[in-house]
XYZ file of C-alpha atoms in Angstrom:
715
model
C -0.011 0.303 0.272
C 2.640 2.389 0.884
C 4.951 1.439 -2.320
C 1.634 2.391 -4.461
C 1.261 5.580 -2.595
C 5.086 6.296 -3.276
C 4.622 5.721 -6.963
C 1.277 7.922 -7.048
C 3.072 10.784 -5.357
C 6.174 10.820 -7.676
C 4.062 10.844 -10.370
C 1.966 13.398 -9.200
C 5.015 15.333 -8.012
C 5.896 16.121 -11.240
C 2.636 17.411 -12.595
C 1.212 19.141 -9.020
C 4.282 19.504 -6.324
C 2.108 20.833 -3.643
C -0.857 18.121 -4.110
C 1.905 15.110 -4.189
C 3.580 16.450 -0.896
C 0.275 16.457 0.897
C -0.289 12.785 -0.632
C 3.109 11.518 0.447
C 3.084 12.977 3.788
C -0.245 11.793 5.593
C -1.217 13.819 8.725
C -0.483 12.697 11.803
C -2.316 12.674 14.921
C -1.134 14.384 17.897
C 0.064 12.303 20.896
C -1.235 12.368 24.341
C 0.903 15.000 25.816
C -0.821 17.777 23.997
C -3.872 17.189 25.990
C -2.356 17.651 29.314
C 0.261 16.141 31.331
C 0.216 12.653 32.078
C 1.927 9.849 33.608
C 4.469 8.268 31.323
C 6.043 4.907 31.715
C 9.005 3.485 29.294
C 9.237 -0.432 29.199
C 12.918 -0.848 27.558
C 13.241 -4.364 26.148
C 16.822 -4.314 24.530
C 17.258 -6.558 21.613
C 13.534 -7.037 20.844
C 12.793 -7.288 17.108
C 9.134 -7.081 15.464
C 9.708 -10.849 14.383
C 9.930 -12.081 17.852
C 6.358 -11.271 18.790
C 3.609 -13.789 18.308
C 0.575 -14.494 20.207
C 1.773 -17.691 21.478
C 5.297 -17.002 22.568
C 4.745 -13.350 23.521
C 1.105 -12.917 24.639
C 1.514 -9.825 26.680
C 3.640 -8.126 24.155
C 1.089 -9.054 21.475
C -1.745 -7.585 23.501
C 0.075 -4.414 23.861
C 0.635 -4.049 20.377
C -2.762 -4.563 19.525
C -3.516 -1.578 21.861
C -0.741 0.871 20.594
C 0.415 2.669 17.755
C 3.505 0.500 16.212
C 6.389 1.353 14.662
C 10.226 0.666 13.951
C 13.118 2.009 16.391
C 16.510 3.305 14.858
C 18.798 2.453 17.716
C 21.975 3.545 16.389
C 24.051 5.863 18.565
C 27.642 6.430 17.926
C 29.032 2.940 16.673
C 27.819 0.255 14.247
C 25.770 -1.469 16.937
C 24.113 -0.163 20.128
C 24.376 -2.094 23.229
C 21.693 -1.778 26.034
C 24.062 0.417 28.095
C 24.298 2.894 25.218
C 20.642 2.812 24.492
C 19.564 3.727 27.903
C 22.154 6.487 28.302
C 20.721 8.050 24.635
C 17.511 8.249 26.492
C 19.180 9.993 29.449
C 21.011 12.530 27.174
C 18.597 12.924 24.470
C 21.295 12.932 22.215
C 23.330 9.767 20.731
C 25.752 8.880 23.257
C 28.055 5.954 23.925
C 29.575 4.772 27.214
C 33.081 4.549 25.463
C 34.248 1.194 26.650
C 32.950 -2.413 26.791
C 29.136 -2.567 25.277
C 27.262 -4.577 27.455
C 24.657 -4.102 30.232
C 24.216 -0.948 32.653
C 25.692 -1.117 36.119
C 23.693 -2.181 39.022
C 22.677 0.708 41.324
C 23.341 0.843 44.820
C 20.025 1.312 46.735
C 19.722 4.500 49.124
C 16.768 4.909 50.702
C 13.550 4.968 48.675
C 15.930 5.643 45.482
C 19.624 4.470 44.425
C 22.616 5.915 43.299
C 24.706 4.606 40.328
C 28.245 4.115 41.213
C 30.881 5.504 39.235
C 28.415 7.888 37.486
C 31.005 10.608 37.046
C 33.310 8.562 34.722
C 30.617 9.547 32.183
C 31.327 12.775 32.188
C 35.219 12.613 33.006
C 36.562 9.974 30.842
C 33.295 9.150 28.236
C 32.928 12.641 27.526
C 29.209 12.098 27.717
C 28.185 15.641 28.793
C 24.460 15.192 28.140
C 24.274 12.477 30.840
C 21.411 12.775 33.141
C 19.506 15.320 31.147
C 16.070 13.935 31.477
C 16.263 13.056 35.412
C 17.535 16.721 35.724
C 14.714 18.207 33.310
C 11.979 15.942 35.620
C 13.520 17.524 38.816
C 13.769 20.961 37.681
C 10.009 20.960 36.946
C 9.550 19.926 40.506
C 8.876 15.923 39.795
C 10.373 12.738 40.808
C 11.662 9.719 39.111
C 10.792 5.986 39.530
C 13.115 3.367 38.039
C 12.966 -0.156 37.651
C 16.223 -2.152 36.646
C 19.661 -0.918 35.984
C 19.064 0.561 32.483
C 15.959 2.160 33.579
C 18.194 3.822 36.592
C 20.743 5.328 34.036
C 17.949 6.801 31.949
C 16.131 8.689 34.724
C 19.285 9.634 37.039
C 20.040 13.385 37.516
C 23.271 14.717 36.914
C 24.707 13.301 40.226
C 23.642 9.602 39.146
C 20.377 9.495 41.702
C 16.689 8.273 40.986
C 14.098 9.039 43.517
C 12.477 5.622 43.558
C 13.999 2.460 42.621
C 13.165 -1.217 42.407
C 15.161 -4.208 41.053
C 12.346 -5.798 38.865
C 8.818 -5.204 38.199
C 7.849 -8.006 40.962
C 9.067 -5.511 43.604
C 6.463 -2.851 42.548
C 4.126 -2.006 45.272
C 0.678 -0.619 45.008
C 0.510 3.122 44.429
C 4.097 3.363 43.633
C 3.388 5.319 40.539
C 1.224 7.904 42.187
C 4.323 9.740 43.594
C 6.197 9.836 40.272
C 4.806 11.077 36.963
C 7.955 9.817 34.838
C 9.285 6.054 35.195
C 11.184 3.570 33.268
C 11.322 -0.176 33.661
C 14.178 -2.226 32.361
C 13.527 -5.703 31.019
C 16.871 -7.085 30.012
C 15.728 -10.712 30.250
C 16.030 -10.955 26.276
C 19.595 -9.447 25.927
C 21.274 -10.804 29.037
C 21.923 -14.097 27.780
C 23.921 -12.484 24.838
C 26.341 -10.504 26.775
C 29.611 -12.446 27.550
C 32.708 -10.545 29.308
C 30.617 -7.391 29.251
C 30.265 -7.092 25.605
C 27.830 -8.126 22.643
C 28.871 -10.906 20.571
C 30.172 -10.598 17.049
C 27.154 -12.424 15.520
C 23.516 -12.520 15.968
C 23.316 -16.216 16.296
C 24.901 -16.731 19.914
C 21.742 -18.084 21.027
C 19.860 -21.022 19.655
C 16.212 -20.478 18.370
C 14.897 -22.404 21.213
C 17.419 -20.411 23.768
C 15.933 -17.438 22.278
C 12.451 -18.333 22.442
C 12.991 -18.958 26.381
C 14.521 -15.600 26.851
C 11.711 -14.032 25.035
C 9.119 -15.756 27.105
C 11.069 -14.578 30.534
C 11.051 -11.019 29.088
C 7.202 -11.455 28.055
C 6.438 -12.420 31.462
C 8.320 -9.492 33.108
C 6.622 -7.051 30.749
C 3.262 -8.629 31.736
C 4.063 -7.997 35.435
C 4.997 -4.332 34.780
C 1.858 -3.545 32.604
C -0.326 -4.936 35.545
C 1.254 -2.522 38.029
C 1.304 0.318 35.604
C -2.007 2.628 36.142
C -4.633 2.422 33.201
C -4.515 6.048 32.490
C -0.515 6.181 32.015
C 0.893 6.532 28.424
C 3.122 3.593 27.968
C 5.952 3.618 25.935
C 7.785 0.210 25.025
C 11.244 -0.035 22.826
C 13.702 -2.067 21.886
C 16.620 -0.073 23.321
C 19.729 -1.864 21.683
C 21.176 -4.685 19.360
C 21.534 -8.098 20.642
C 24.731 -8.819 18.470
C 26.869 -7.796 15.727
C 24.121 -6.795 13.241
C 22.402 -3.445 13.578
C 18.225 -4.038 13.370
C 15.160 -2.059 13.444
C 13.920 -2.641 16.787
C 10.156 -2.507 18.163
C 8.483 0.904 19.294
C 4.953 0.797 20.736
C 2.843 3.476 22.285
C -0.418 2.924 24.144
C -2.400 6.113 24.357
C -5.851 7.434 23.635
C -6.542 6.748 20.061
C -3.263 5.457 19.039
C -4.213 1.596 18.298
C -3.882 0.389 14.945
C -1.919 2.924 13.478
C 1.788 3.391 12.523
C 4.384 5.282 15.041
C 7.089 7.709 13.791
C 8.264 11.039 14.574
C 9.147 14.179 12.633
C 12.747 13.852 13.390
C 12.956 11.031 10.738
C 9.978 12.555 8.496
C 8.952 8.892 8.567
C 5.455 7.640 9.631
C 6.856 4.512 11.049
C 10.276 5.222 12.080
C 11.768 7.090 15.056
C 14.944 7.560 16.834
C 16.397 6.895 20.289
C 16.444 10.607 21.180
C 12.872 10.983 20.232
C 11.960 8.998 23.495
C 13.576 11.533 25.630
C 11.402 14.276 24.217
C 8.121 11.954 24.222
C 8.629 11.051 27.778
C 9.110 14.956 28.898
C 6.353 15.971 26.609
C 3.691 13.618 27.981
C 4.804 14.569 31.551
C 4.244 18.366 30.771
C 7.889 19.082 31.365
C 9.734 21.613 29.003
C 12.482 19.770 26.765
C 15.706 21.034 27.322
C 17.177 22.676 24.105
C 20.101 20.026 24.094
C 17.717 17.300 23.307
C 17.867 16.707 19.529
C 14.843 14.033 19.684
C 11.114 15.222 18.996
C 8.158 13.431 20.545
C 6.817 10.477 18.922
C 3.518 10.916 16.802
C 1.062 8.607 15.669
C 0.272 8.492 12.110
C -2.899 8.817 10.224
C -2.604 5.919 8.345
C -3.912 2.510 9.668
C -1.705 -0.481 10.208
C -4.217 -3.070 9.068
C -4.204 -4.578 12.688
C -1.226 -6.234 14.610
C -0.566 -8.835 11.945
C -0.643 -6.231 9.414
C 1.759 -3.739 11.170
C 4.103 -6.819 12.189
C 4.207 -7.852 8.539
C 5.171 -4.273 7.226
C 7.878 -3.749 9.832
C 9.347 -7.101 9.329
C 9.666 -6.325 5.989
C 11.148 -2.628 6.659
C 13.632 -4.328 8.630
C 14.384 -7.015 5.986
C 14.551 -4.495 3.242
C 17.272 -2.300 5.227
C 19.144 -5.838 6.176
C 19.224 -6.363 2.283
C 20.435 -2.737 1.193
C 23.144 -3.069 4.032
C 24.237 -6.543 3.069
C 24.303 -5.752 -0.645
C 26.400 -2.269 -0.301
C 29.704 -3.442 -0.197
C 29.004 -5.764 -3.110
C 27.244 -3.499 -5.336
C 29.964 -0.690 -4.928
C 32.809 -3.046 -5.483
C 30.809 -4.066 -8.803
C 30.489 -0.471 -9.603
C 33.831 0.352 -9.107
C 35.118 -2.765 -11.033
C 32.937 -1.777 -14.161
C 34.178 1.810 -13.990
C 37.697 1.171 -13.706
C 37.217 -1.939 -16.395
C 35.370 0.722 -18.897
C 38.128 3.439 -18.683
C 40.620 0.739 -19.266
C 39.044 -0.833 -22.233
C 38.249 2.555 -23.571
C 41.743 3.847 -23.315
C 42.884 0.701 -25.012
C 40.345 0.907 -27.890
C 40.681 4.663 -28.514
C 44.254 4.086 -28.775
C 43.554 1.825 -31.678
C 41.024 3.799 -33.303
C 38.418 1.305 -32.621
C 35.180 0.317 -30.960
C 34.043 3.912 -30.665
C 30.209 2.725 -30.941
C 30.449 0.128 -28.481
C 32.320 2.459 -26.008
C 29.415 4.859 -26.385
C 26.955 2.199 -25.728
C 28.760 1.108 -22.379
C 29.257 4.696 -21.375
C 25.560 5.356 -21.660
C 24.674 2.172 -19.956
C 26.934 2.656 -17.022
C 25.399 6.178 -16.788
C 22.025 4.794 -16.296
C 22.809 2.613 -13.433
C 22.514 5.038 -10.256
C 19.121 6.413 -11.152
C 17.995 2.741 -11.395
C 18.863 1.988 -7.899
C 16.182 4.734 -7.146
C 13.554 3.551 -9.693
C 13.697 0.185 -8.471
C 11.946 0.913 -5.446
C 8.818 1.496 -7.348
C 8.698 -2.184 -7.381
C 7.855 -4.387 -4.197
C 11.403 -6.177 -4.179
C 11.642 -6.620 -0.837
C 8.297 -8.807 -0.593
C 9.914 -11.538 -3.082
C 10.913 -14.768 -1.930
C 14.577 -13.815 -2.606
C 14.592 -10.072 -1.912
C 18.248 -9.387 -2.971
C 17.908 -11.414 -6.224
C 14.729 -9.405 -6.831
C 16.249 -5.973 -6.094
C 19.452 -7.031 -8.422
C 17.345 -7.939 -11.181
C 15.154 -5.092 -11.114
C 18.146 -2.633 -10.870
C 19.904 -4.600 -14.185
C 16.421 -4.478 -15.980
C 15.766 -0.800 -15.464
C 19.316 0.020 -16.432
C 19.075 -1.644 -19.734
C 15.665 -0.396 -20.188
C 16.706 3.353 -19.642
C 19.857 2.532 -21.685
C 17.997 1.276 -24.778
C 15.723 4.130 -24.498
C 18.532 6.896 -24.395
C 20.400 5.092 -27.670
C 17.084 4.466 -29.573
C 14.877 7.364 -28.804
C 14.102 9.941 -31.276
C 17.196 12.168 -29.780
C 19.794 9.359 -30.605
C 21.186 11.413 -33.300
C 22.186 14.468 -31.444
C 25.231 14.101 -29.719
C 23.867 15.355 -26.693
C 20.721 13.428 -26.692
C 21.654 10.552 -24.649
C 23.166 12.711 -21.979
C 20.148 14.945 -21.626
C 18.105 11.710 -21.396
C 19.906 10.218 -18.662
C 20.660 13.332 -16.860
C 16.893 14.430 -17.363
C 15.648 11.402 -15.980
C 17.971 11.318 -12.903
C 17.328 15.148 -12.241
C 13.622 14.310 -12.527
C 13.596 11.206 -10.318
C 15.660 12.892 -7.459
C 13.593 16.031 -7.481
C 10.401 14.168 -7.501
C 11.616 12.181 -4.799
C 12.448 15.111 -2.587
C 8.946 16.999 -3.239
C 7.143 13.511 -2.486
C 8.932 12.473 0.616
C 12.031 10.409 -0.475
C 10.342 7.105 -0.760
C 12.927 6.327 -3.387
C 15.956 7.075 -1.793
C 14.929 5.516 1.489
C 16.215 1.527 1.658
C 17.995 2.298 -1.869
C 21.703 0.962 -2.291
C 22.968 4.223 -3.430
C 20.483 6.175 -0.649
C 20.060 5.514 2.932
C 18.452 3.060 5.412
C 16.849 3.506 9.040
C 19.058 0.365 9.907
C 22.405 2.090 9.338
C 20.853 5.214 10.693
C 23.049 8.134 9.186
C 19.923 9.693 7.599
C 16.142 8.880 7.301
C 14.898 11.529 4.916
C 15.974 14.081 2.277
C 19.032 14.363 -0.128
C 21.559 11.876 1.060
C 25.154 12.734 0.064
C 25.231 10.107 -3.195
C 22.071 11.260 -4.166
C 23.236 14.696 -3.896
C 26.440 13.907 -6.123
C 24.259 12.496 -8.594
C 21.506 15.447 -8.522
C 24.106 18.401 -8.757
C 25.696 16.412 -11.728
C 22.689 15.687 -13.602
C 21.130 19.321 -12.945
C 24.399 21.187 -14.123
C 24.624 18.885 -17.060
C 21.225 18.946 -18.160
C 20.972 22.939 -17.890
C 24.453 23.292 -19.594
C 22.863 21.207 -22.592
C 19.793 23.882 -22.513
C 22.256 26.622 -22.324
C 24.095 24.947 -25.427
C 21.133 25.243 -27.472
C 20.624 29.006 -26.595
C 24.460 29.968 -26.834
C 24.434 28.393 -30.402
C 21.330 30.471 -31.658
C 23.201 33.462 -30.145
C 21.397 33.993 -26.847
C 24.513 33.904 -24.628
C 22.814 35.939 -21.681
C 19.656 33.678 -21.611
C 22.154 30.756 -21.596
C 23.732 32.513 -18.534
C 20.533 32.963 -16.746
C 18.937 29.461 -17.276
C 22.186 28.121 -15.725
C 21.923 30.320 -12.709
C 17.976 30.250 -12.345
C 17.586 26.191 -12.614
C 20.614 25.774 -10.809
C 19.655 28.006 -7.863
C 16.135 26.291 -7.758
C 17.810 22.735 -7.520
C 20.176 24.075 -4.950
C 17.352 25.579 -2.724
C 15.292 22.196 -3.196
C 18.240 20.243 -2.155
C 18.985 22.219 1.003
C 15.690 23.362 2.145
C 14.503 21.904 5.325
C 11.854 19.470 5.363
C 12.505 18.635 1.502
C 16.386 18.144 0.790
C 17.633 19.135 4.446
C 21.434 18.692 2.957
C 23.785 20.921 4.768
C 27.038 20.115 2.909
C 25.146 19.942 -0.521
C 24.370 23.716 -0.184
C 28.046 24.478 0.372
C 29.028 22.321 -2.457
C 26.501 23.190 -5.117
C 26.906 27.062 -4.844
C 30.568 27.042 -6.312
C 29.621 24.400 -8.982
C 26.753 26.487 -10.108
C 28.800 29.810 -9.916
C 32.002 28.382 -11.924
C 29.536 26.851 -14.550
C 27.950 30.385 -15.064
C 31.147 32.163 -15.117
C 32.782 29.819 -17.787
C 29.567 30.124 -20.158
C 29.786 33.712 -19.664
C 33.656 33.716 -20.831
C 34.790 35.054 -17.466
C 37.891 33.651 -15.849
C 37.388 31.675 -12.592
C 40.227 32.291 -9.865
C 41.298 30.698 -6.646
C 39.832 33.827 -4.841
C 36.535 33.628 -6.682
C 36.319 29.954 -5.872
C 36.861 30.389 -2.315
C 34.446 33.324 -2.101
C 31.828 31.007 -3.667
C 32.493 28.263 -1.065
C 32.059 30.941 1.518
C 28.775 32.002 -0.142
C 27.756 28.366 0.076
C 28.531 28.236 3.819
C 26.429 31.594 4.558
C 23.219 30.600 2.650
C 23.336 27.128 4.366
C 23.543 28.582 7.485
C 20.917 31.060 6.774
C 18.614 28.536 5.970
C 19.803 26.362 9.003
C 19.104 29.697 11.220
C 15.588 29.966 10.026
C 14.802 26.351 10.503
C 16.258 26.864 14.206
C 13.601 29.775 14.583
C 10.797 27.238 14.060
C 9.343 25.235 17.081
C 11.416 22.431 18.178
C 9.008 19.429 16.854
C 9.250 21.102 13.466
C 13.083 21.458 13.175
C 15.270 19.337 10.865
C 18.698 18.306 11.529
C 19.751 21.785 10.270
C 18.063 23.852 12.758
C 19.275 21.467 15.658
C 22.819 21.904 14.318
C 22.350 25.535 15.124
C 21.040 24.575 18.683
C 24.013 22.588 19.115
C 26.236 25.511 18.137
C 24.929 27.561 20.771
C 24.984 24.670 23.508
C 28.467 23.942 22.201
C 27.872 20.382 21.228
C 28.484 21.281 17.598
C 32.401 20.664 17.683
C 31.620 17.277 18.418
C 29.187 16.552 15.403
C 31.676 18.616 13.201
C 34.831 16.324 14.249
C 32.821 13.083 13.867
C 31.584 13.801 10.413
C 35.490 15.247 9.555
C 36.735 11.717 10.914
C 33.814 9.720 8.787
C 34.878 11.744 5.733
C 38.723 11.193 5.898
C 38.080 7.350 6.467
C 36.460 7.245 3.065
C 39.729 8.690 1.462
C 41.019 4.962 1.723
C 37.795 3.278 0.632
C 38.613 0.288 -1.724
C 35.489 0.948 -3.600
C 35.296 4.579 -3.970
C 38.725 5.782 -4.663
C 39.586 3.589 -7.460
C 36.723 5.074 -9.308
C 38.281 8.767 -8.391
C 41.697 7.668 -9.474
C 40.632 5.879 -12.759
C 38.166 8.748 -13.913
C 40.797 11.589 -13.015
C 43.709 9.616 -14.594
C 41.775 9.071 -17.703
C 40.249 12.981 -18.072
C 43.911 14.317 -17.695
C 45.461 12.001 -19.943
C 42.761 12.554 -22.466
C 42.996 16.093 -22.506
C 46.850 16.377 -22.513
C 47.206 13.657 -25.151
C 43.825 13.797 -27.101
C 44.935 11.865 -30.122
C 46.850 9.427 -28.461
C 44.551 8.658 -25.321
C 41.115 8.896 -26.488
C 40.962 9.448 -30.260
C 40.149 13.101 -29.553
C 36.915 12.105 -28.123
C 36.733 14.544 -25.442
C 38.215 17.456 -27.373
C 35.377 16.413 -29.828
C 32.603 16.787 -27.455
C 34.013 20.172 -26.007
C 34.319 21.541 -29.695
C 30.606 20.255 -30.318
C 29.238 21.689 -26.833
C 31.797 24.400 -25.093
C 28.880 24.634 -22.644
C 29.199 20.966 -21.744
C 32.838 21.423 -20.632
C 31.861 24.254 -18.535
C 29.433 21.729 -17.076
C 31.647 19.274 -16.399
C 34.155 21.451 -14.592
C 31.323 22.856 -12.377
C 30.570 19.281 -11.579
C 34.165 18.462 -10.468
C 34.176 21.715 -8.404
C 30.809 20.613 -6.550
C 32.181 16.929 -6.184
C 35.443 18.108 -4.822
C 33.831 20.543 -2.349
C 31.062 18.003 -1.711
C 33.936 15.375 -0.642
C 35.365 17.988 1.604
C 32.319 19.023 3.517
C 30.305 15.795 3.673
C 30.780 12.843 5.900
C 30.482 10.187 2.998
C 33.602 12.080 1.576
C 35.065 10.288 -1.586
C 31.646 8.931 -2.359
C 30.339 12.254 -3.377
C 33.112 12.735 -6.098
C 33.084 8.931 -7.113
C 29.657 9.099 -7.813
C 29.627 12.623 -9.724
C 32.734 11.280 -11.924
C 30.513 7.949 -12.366
C 27.916 9.680 -14.066
C 29.653 12.890 -15.723
C 32.591 11.176 -17.488
C 30.889 8.613 -19.183
C 28.339 10.788 -20.589
C 30.763 13.306 -21.918
C 32.374 10.411 -23.877
C 29.474 9.531 -25.119
C 28.826 12.756 -26.694
C 32.263 12.981 -27.951
C 31.811 9.685 -29.680
C 28.564 10.804 -31.194
C 30.359 14.011 -32.407
C 33.119 12.217 -34.093
C 30.699 10.214 -35.822
C 29.098 13.042 -37.259
C 32.464 14.323 -38.696
C 33.404 10.708 -40.048
C 30.411 9.891 -42.108
C 28.254 8.853 -39.408
C 30.200 5.650 -38.621
C 28.367 4.564 -35.649
C 25.107 4.057 -37.589
C 26.736 2.479 -40.603
C 28.929 0.277 -38.182
C 32.158 1.628 -39.508
C 35.072 2.732 -38.155
C 36.363 6.626 -38.759
C 39.654 7.286 -40.699
C 42.532 8.150 -38.539
C 43.135 11.453 -40.330
C 39.494 12.594 -39.535
C 40.097 11.806 -35.914
C 43.186 13.732 -35.911
C 41.750 16.602 -37.828
C 38.826 16.867 -35.518
C 41.003 16.813 -32.326
C 43.776 19.281 -33.291
């Protein structure tokens, strides 16, 4: 049903953007906290998957799911996997947090009066650097409330800055009647499912450390404890249940439920992800404070959970969709390394074969076909999400087959359509389809980038909506190449000023679309796109580009994106995107940690064996082909630039955006490698066709051009 909605919204987005956005983004029902303060109880069951639930093995959890809104919880904090300690610590801080050493279970609190104190709590400040620790408990105390924690993880979540909780019980069985009357905010740690996995204070490297029978026994113990907790919780309390961590070395989407008024039978998501059925760990912090009527501190990056207007089709329907979502994310995650290795091999092989054939003045027609086919591959990874591949018996095979089929179909259309005779025809077709697909996806809610091998997944948890780093590279490249192709037509008819204006206007619109909060929300993309557009405009206008001007364009990009981010920051916290929250982190002093983490991630990509070969091969081919045109490339690139000087400007603008994008995005080399993977083959295809026109249209006749013709055209 949701896949059908995505397809409908994408088509509608091209025809009527406003209506498509409404179709793709269903209205949400507000959570119970907006009806006034209420009791809130968080039940954390680390390691719990939607596939674990059934009426037979987990009757209490199954019954709670039937009374609740249901969604997926992305539990990623700082590392690849999240132990229960890190999950509870993130709820405490309201930002992604990690304890900094062995990833396992939280420490046992020391009882003290009615409450308890966590031993060695100051370690989290002094050594682990988790300055946000205690934010949730401190906010409750500041508002005059008290906290009730059941179990070690709950104590970590609700402790104040001193490491103390007001009321404490070791297990739900120790809860006494009326214990919830004193405290409006409570949390319960049910660690029976994850505890058997932890050995030596760490999670295992594999998900299969327990046999299916052992996991079922652990599930039944956890379910029984959840049942005991629910019997003690007042009926008027809002109950949140969350799988607050992983159980092994593979990240998964975990269970999220909210039992509240008018919530049952609906999906559960959050504005932080712009997904109607996905939320993140810091959202739990904001939700608990919001339900209890406590002001959310500005350092909390989460926003309260929202109950979607769309219904789940009952507990079975919700489980089926949410299990498929996790399965789709796992498929994309498992396929990622293989896919990008294959892309790198194909790209490098293409340049090697093209170089050898061009030196011999042979096979140019085949090179053109291979170049266009390679350029069709990236957009196919998004269009395949219009198909329900994740529901197939073998999802990975269906995904690979779908991508291959769409790639070949697009390549055939590019090379056989009425535009095939024009040198720029296939380039315009491929870049036009790529730009339109990504623009339409942005307008309609990014259903195509989500769970895409060249997009992002909630399982990995780096991004949940908007324009991802690789999609940015493809979007910027396709926009620059398609608008310079339009400029080619205008400049050829003597309308040079109009050509400059078209590139500036359409490029500017695309840049705003990619960076605007709630649509593209891409911070680094704006910084990189602005100099790419500006350089392209200057070159088409016949102006000189200097290092000083290039630096000024980068600064301008930074100013523009910070202005957009500040405007986003001025909106209510629940409406902000990560752009606005970054401005808030600047004010609270936490932005340096974010920048440092992204810088480390960017530097790590510079040695990536899948990405750097594409960059090196493409750059080496470009440089050699331009320095030794008749020897290295049979004059193909000079012929392309002679046919369309604006194409040269667009290619240089693409390289500028790619290089800057590499430096300012945490995906680093992925940005430049994907920009080159799209732009360079298409530029070669233009040159091959331009040479064909000058050599008796050899590509149509199946003959090779004469060497003399090639040399004369390239000189």
